[in-house]
mmCIF file of C-alpha atoms and ligand atoms in Angstrom:
data_model
loop_
_atom_site.group_PDB
_atom_site.id
_atom_site.type_symbol
_atom_site.label_atom_id
_atom_site.label_comp_id
_atom_site.label_asym_id
_atom_site.label_seq_id
_atom_site.Cartn_x
_atom_site.Cartn_y
_atom_site.Cartn_z
ATOM 1 C CA MET V 50 32.049 70.169 73.889
ATOM 2 C CA GLU V 51 32.480 66.529 74.746
ATOM 3 C CA THR V 52 30.239 65.111 77.482
ATOM 4 C CA ALA V 53 29.800 61.830 79.226
ATOM 5 C CA LYS V 54 26.586 61.405 77.204
ATOM 6 C CA GLU V 55 28.518 61.148 74.025
ATOM 7 C CA ARG V 56 30.199 57.972 75.304
ATOM 8 C CA THR V 57 26.898 56.233 75.879
ATOM 9 C CA VAL V 58 25.071 54.394 73.090
ATOM 10 C CA THR V 59 21.819 56.322 72.475
ATOM 11 C CA PRO V 60 18.987 54.196 73.825
ATOM 12 C CA GLU V 61 16.284 52.852 71.345
ATOM 13 C CA GLN V 62 12.864 54.303 72.072
ATOM 14 C CA ILE V 63 9.489 53.221 70.698
ATOM 15 C CA GLU V 64 8.483 54.754 67.316
ATOM 16 C CA GLY V 65 4.900 55.456 68.596
ATOM 17 C CA PRO V 66 1.944 55.713 66.187
ATOM 18 C CA TYR V 67 2.857 58.926 64.316
ATOM 19 C CA TRP V 68 5.829 58.284 62.026
ATOM 20 C CA LEU V 69 5.242 58.619 58.246
ATOM 21 C CA PRO V 70 7.551 57.357 55.564
ATOM 22 C CA GLY V 71 8.759 59.713 52.924
ATOM 23 C CA SER V 72 9.341 63.067 54.758
ATOM 24 C CA PRO V 73 10.913 65.869 52.758
ATOM 25 C CA GLU V 74 14.592 66.441 52.882
ATOM 26 C CA ARG V 75 15.049 69.664 54.737
ATOM 27 C CA GLN V 76 16.675 71.195 57.825
ATOM 28 C CA ARG V 77 14.134 73.740 58.470
ATOM 29 C CA LEU V 78 10.727 72.515 59.670
ATOM 30 C CA VAL V 79 9.369 75.939 60.610
ATOM 31 C CA GLU V 80 6.734 77.123 58.208
ATOM 32 C CA ASP V 81 4.189 79.932 58.182
ATOM 33 C CA GLY V 82 1.421 79.336 60.697
ATOM 34 C CA ILE V 83 3.202 76.799 62.878
ATOM 35 C CA VAL V 84 2.580 77.289 66.586
ATOM 36 C CA GLY V 85 5.422 77.012 68.992
ATOM 37 C CA ALA V 86 8.637 78.583 70.254
ATOM 38 C CA PRO V 87 11.589 78.481 67.908
ATOM 39 C CA LEU V 88 14.313 75.933 68.623
ATOM 40 C CA THR V 89 17.517 75.153 66.815
ATOM 41 C CA LEU V 90 18.804 71.629 67.495
ATOM 42 C CA THR V 91 22.321 70.681 66.486
ATOM 43 C CA GLY V 92 24.577 67.664 67.098
ATOM 44 C CA ARG V 93 26.565 64.797 65.513
ATOM 45 C CA VAL V 94 26.130 61.181 64.774
ATOM 46 C CA PHE V 95 28.884 58.907 65.904
ATOM 47 C CA LYS V 96 29.658 55.116 65.571
ATOM 48 C CA GLN V 97 30.097 53.436 68.921
ATOM 49 C CA ASP V 98 33.860 53.936 68.725
ATOM 50 C CA LEU V 99 33.026 57.700 68.439
ATOM 51 C CA THR V 100 34.197 58.263 64.851
ATOM 52 C CA PRO V 101 31.693 60.577 63.118
ATOM 53 C CA VAL V 102 29.272 59.167 60.556
ATOM 54 C CA GLU V 103 29.098 61.058 57.213
ATOM 55 C CA GLY V 104 25.847 60.613 55.283
ATOM 56 C CA ALA V 105 23.703 59.350 58.147
ATOM 57 C CA TRP V 106 20.001 59.705 57.422
ATOM 58 C CA VAL V 107 18.397 61.580 60.297
ATOM 59 C CA ASP V 108 14.536 61.800 60.159
ATOM 60 C CA PHE V 109 12.645 63.993 62.659
ATOM 61 C CA TRP V 110 9.010 64.161 63.402
ATOM 62 C CA GLN V 111 7.186 65.895 66.123
ATOM 63 C CA CYS V 112 4.018 67.598 67.341
ATOM 64 C CA ASP V 113 3.588 71.382 67.302
ATOM 65 C CA GLY V 114 3.323 73.775 70.260
ATOM 66 C CA VAL V 115 -0.235 72.654 71.003
ATOM 67 C CA GLY V 116 0.464 68.975 70.820
ATOM 68 C CA VAL V 117 -0.824 68.298 67.282
ATOM 69 C CA TYR V 118 0.870 66.051 64.670
ATOM 70 C CA ASP V 119 0.123 66.438 60.984
ATOM 71 C CA PHE V 120 -1.103 63.556 59.013
ATOM 72 C CA GLU V 121 -2.422 65.380 55.993
ATOM 73 C CA GLY V 122 1.062 66.537 54.896
ATOM 74 C CA TYR V 123 4.493 66.628 56.302
ATOM 75 C CA ARG V 124 4.297 69.632 58.729
ATOM 76 C CA LEU V 125 7.082 69.270 61.435
ATOM 77 C CA ARG V 126 8.598 66.303 59.522
ATOM 78 C CA GLY V 127 11.870 66.110 57.731
ATOM 79 C CA HIS V 128 15.011 64.236 56.967
ATOM 80 C CA GLN V 129 18.591 65.265 56.260
ATOM 81 C CA TYR V 130 22.030 63.736 55.948
ATOM 82 C CA THR V 131 24.936 64.331 58.098
ATOM 83 C CA ASP V 132 28.003 66.209 56.803
ATOM 84 C CA ALA V 133 31.550 64.908 56.771
ATOM 85 C CA ASP V 134 31.913 65.604 60.534
ATOM 86 C CA GLY V 135 28.716 63.780 61.319
ATOM 87 C CA ARG V 136 26.913 67.015 61.877
ATOM 88 C CA TYR V 137 23.112 67.654 61.527
ATOM 89 C CA ARG V 138 21.132 70.893 62.141
ATOM 90 C CA LEU V 139 17.399 71.192 62.664
ATOM 91 C CA GLU V 140 15.427 74.420 62.837
ATOM 92 C CA THR V 141 12.102 73.692 64.425
ATOM 93 C CA ILE V 142 9.857 74.612 67.314
ATOM 94 C CA VAL V 143 9.680 73.312 70.928
ATOM 95 C CA PRO V 144 7.028 70.490 71.113
ATOM 96 C CA VAL V 145 4.681 70.247 74.188
ATOM 97 C CA GLU V 146 3.387 67.335 76.184
ATOM 98 C CA TYR V 147 0.275 65.675 74.934
ATOM 99 C CA THR V 148 -2.081 62.845 75.763
ATOM 100 C CA ASP V 149 -2.343 59.932 73.302
ATOM 101 C CA ARG V 150 -5.375 57.769 73.127
ATOM 102 C CA LEU V 151 -4.066 54.237 72.249
ATOM 103 C CA GLU V 152 -5.913 51.042 71.479
ATOM 104 C CA PHE V 153 -4.523 47.764 72.621
ATOM 105 C CA ALA V 154 -6.312 44.444 72.683
ATOM 106 C CA GLY V 155 -9.603 46.120 71.931
ATOM 107 C CA ARG V 156 -9.259 48.537 74.798
ATOM 108 C CA GLN V 157 -8.778 52.208 74.621
ATOM 109 C CA PHE V 158 -6.487 53.965 77.157
ATOM 110 C CA ASP V 159 -4.740 57.339 77.455
ATOM 111 C CA VAL V 160 -0.981 57.758 77.739
ATOM 112 C CA HIS V 161 0.331 61.176 78.794
ATOM 113 C CA ARG V 162 3.682 61.985 77.010
ATOM 114 C CA THR V 163 6.096 64.458 78.227
ATOM 115 C CA ALA V 164 7.501 66.803 75.439
ATOM 116 C CA HIS V 165 9.672 65.032 73.035
ATOM 117 C CA LEU V 166 11.036 64.979 69.566
ATOM 118 C CA HIS V 167 10.939 61.761 67.587
ATOM 119 C CA VAL V 168 13.905 60.728 65.415
ATOM 120 C CA LYS V 169 15.280 57.841 63.344
ATOM 121 C CA VAL V 170 19.058 57.685 62.592
ATOM 122 C CA LYS V 171 20.419 55.360 60.037
ATOM 123 C CA MET V 172 24.070 55.081 58.923
ATOM 124 C CA PRO V 173 24.734 53.391 55.565
ATOM 125 C CA ARG V 174 24.546 49.648 55.571
ATOM 126 C CA ARG V 175 23.218 49.409 59.217
ATOM 127 C CA GLN V 176 19.731 49.129 60.762
ATOM 128 C CA THR V 177 17.711 52.173 61.846
ATOM 129 C CA LEU V 178 17.986 53.531 65.394
ATOM 130 C CA THR V 179 14.511 54.951 66.479
ATOM 131 C CA THR V 180 14.579 57.090 69.598
ATOM 132 C CA GLN V 181 13.140 60.191 71.260
ATOM 133 C CA LEU V 182 14.711 63.377 72.608
ATOM 134 C CA TYR V 183 13.618 65.138 75.839
ATOM 135 C CA PHE V 184 13.786 68.446 77.460
ATOM 136 C CA PRO V 185 15.669 68.906 80.817
ATOM 137 C CA GLY V 186 13.332 69.913 83.657
ATOM 138 C CA ALA V 187 10.109 69.363 81.661
ATOM 139 C CA PRO V 188 7.393 68.964 84.346
ATOM 140 C CA HIS V 189 6.075 65.674 83.255
ATOM 141 C CA ASN V 190 9.386 63.789 82.466
ATOM 142 C CA ASP V 191 9.219 61.826 85.634
ATOM 143 C CA LYS V 192 5.552 60.708 85.113
ATOM 144 C CA ASP V 193 6.205 59.431 81.477
ATOM 145 C CA GLN V 194 7.098 55.744 81.514
ATOM 146 C CA ILE V 195 8.736 56.038 78.121
ATOM 147 C CA PHE V 196 10.982 58.919 79.150
ATOM 148 C CA ASN V 197 14.735 57.969 79.329
ATOM 149 C CA ALA V 198 17.139 60.503 81.052
ATOM 150 C CA ALA V 199 19.908 59.337 78.536
ATOM 151 C CA CYS V 200 17.929 61.047 75.853
ATOM 152 C CA ILE V 201 17.798 64.473 77.335
ATOM 153 C CA LEU V 202 18.996 67.421 75.208
ATOM 154 C CA GLU V 203 21.413 69.946 76.336
ATOM 155 C CA LEU V 204 19.329 73.193 76.304
ATOM 156 C CA SER V 205 20.656 76.785 76.282
ATOM 157 C CA SER V 206 19.524 79.010 79.219
ATOM 158 C CA ASP V 207 17.149 80.806 76.841
ATOM 159 C CA GLY V 208 15.701 77.579 75.532
ATOM 160 C CA ARG V 209 16.174 78.401 71.943
ATOM 161 C CA THR V 210 19.160 76.200 71.028
ATOM 162 C CA ALA V 211 19.641 72.575 71.950
ATOM 163 C CA GLN V 212 22.362 70.038 71.291
ATOM 164 C CA PHE V 213 22.311 66.260 71.182
ATOM 165 C CA ASP V 214 24.946 63.673 69.782
ATOM 166 C CA PHE V 215 23.679 60.325 68.760
ATOM 167 C CA VAL V 216 26.020 57.348 69.379
ATOM 168 C CA LEU V 217 24.917 54.341 67.278
ATOM 169 C CA PRO V 218 25.248 50.866 68.627
ATOM 170 C CA TRP V 219 27.631 49.876 65.678
HETATM 171 FE FE1 FE W 560 5.163 61.606 70.043
#
């Protein structure tokens, strides 16, 4: 389905403190013991002229269903490459909102984040787009200063499947 969203270049969003290089190549992030409601996210990667990008590197990272990121290993982290039609597919769980304790200029402060998935997308020979994806109707979207409505997923009525197309600024 083509939507207005597909015609808009996907906005850049901050990387945040939790990205790790070297995630495993995999489409399925769900493992034994992971807390959270299952979610399958699919979509495509396009250039700005809406031609699909084959072989784009798409790297996801996120917290689990209780707001925890993994730093010991690569739980809920993974990258993949788009197919000839620019398609990716991610099997994961629904992240939840969480509070970050950040330090800036020697001061600590709390930032409450609405539920989001982090992602980096890179087509060959271009820079990396770093962004975040959000859930429609999540209670704290409006209170999160990083939130961008142009990065909202399309979510099925049962909440188990989601769709998002990336349009790169190239
Ligand atoms: Fe985050």
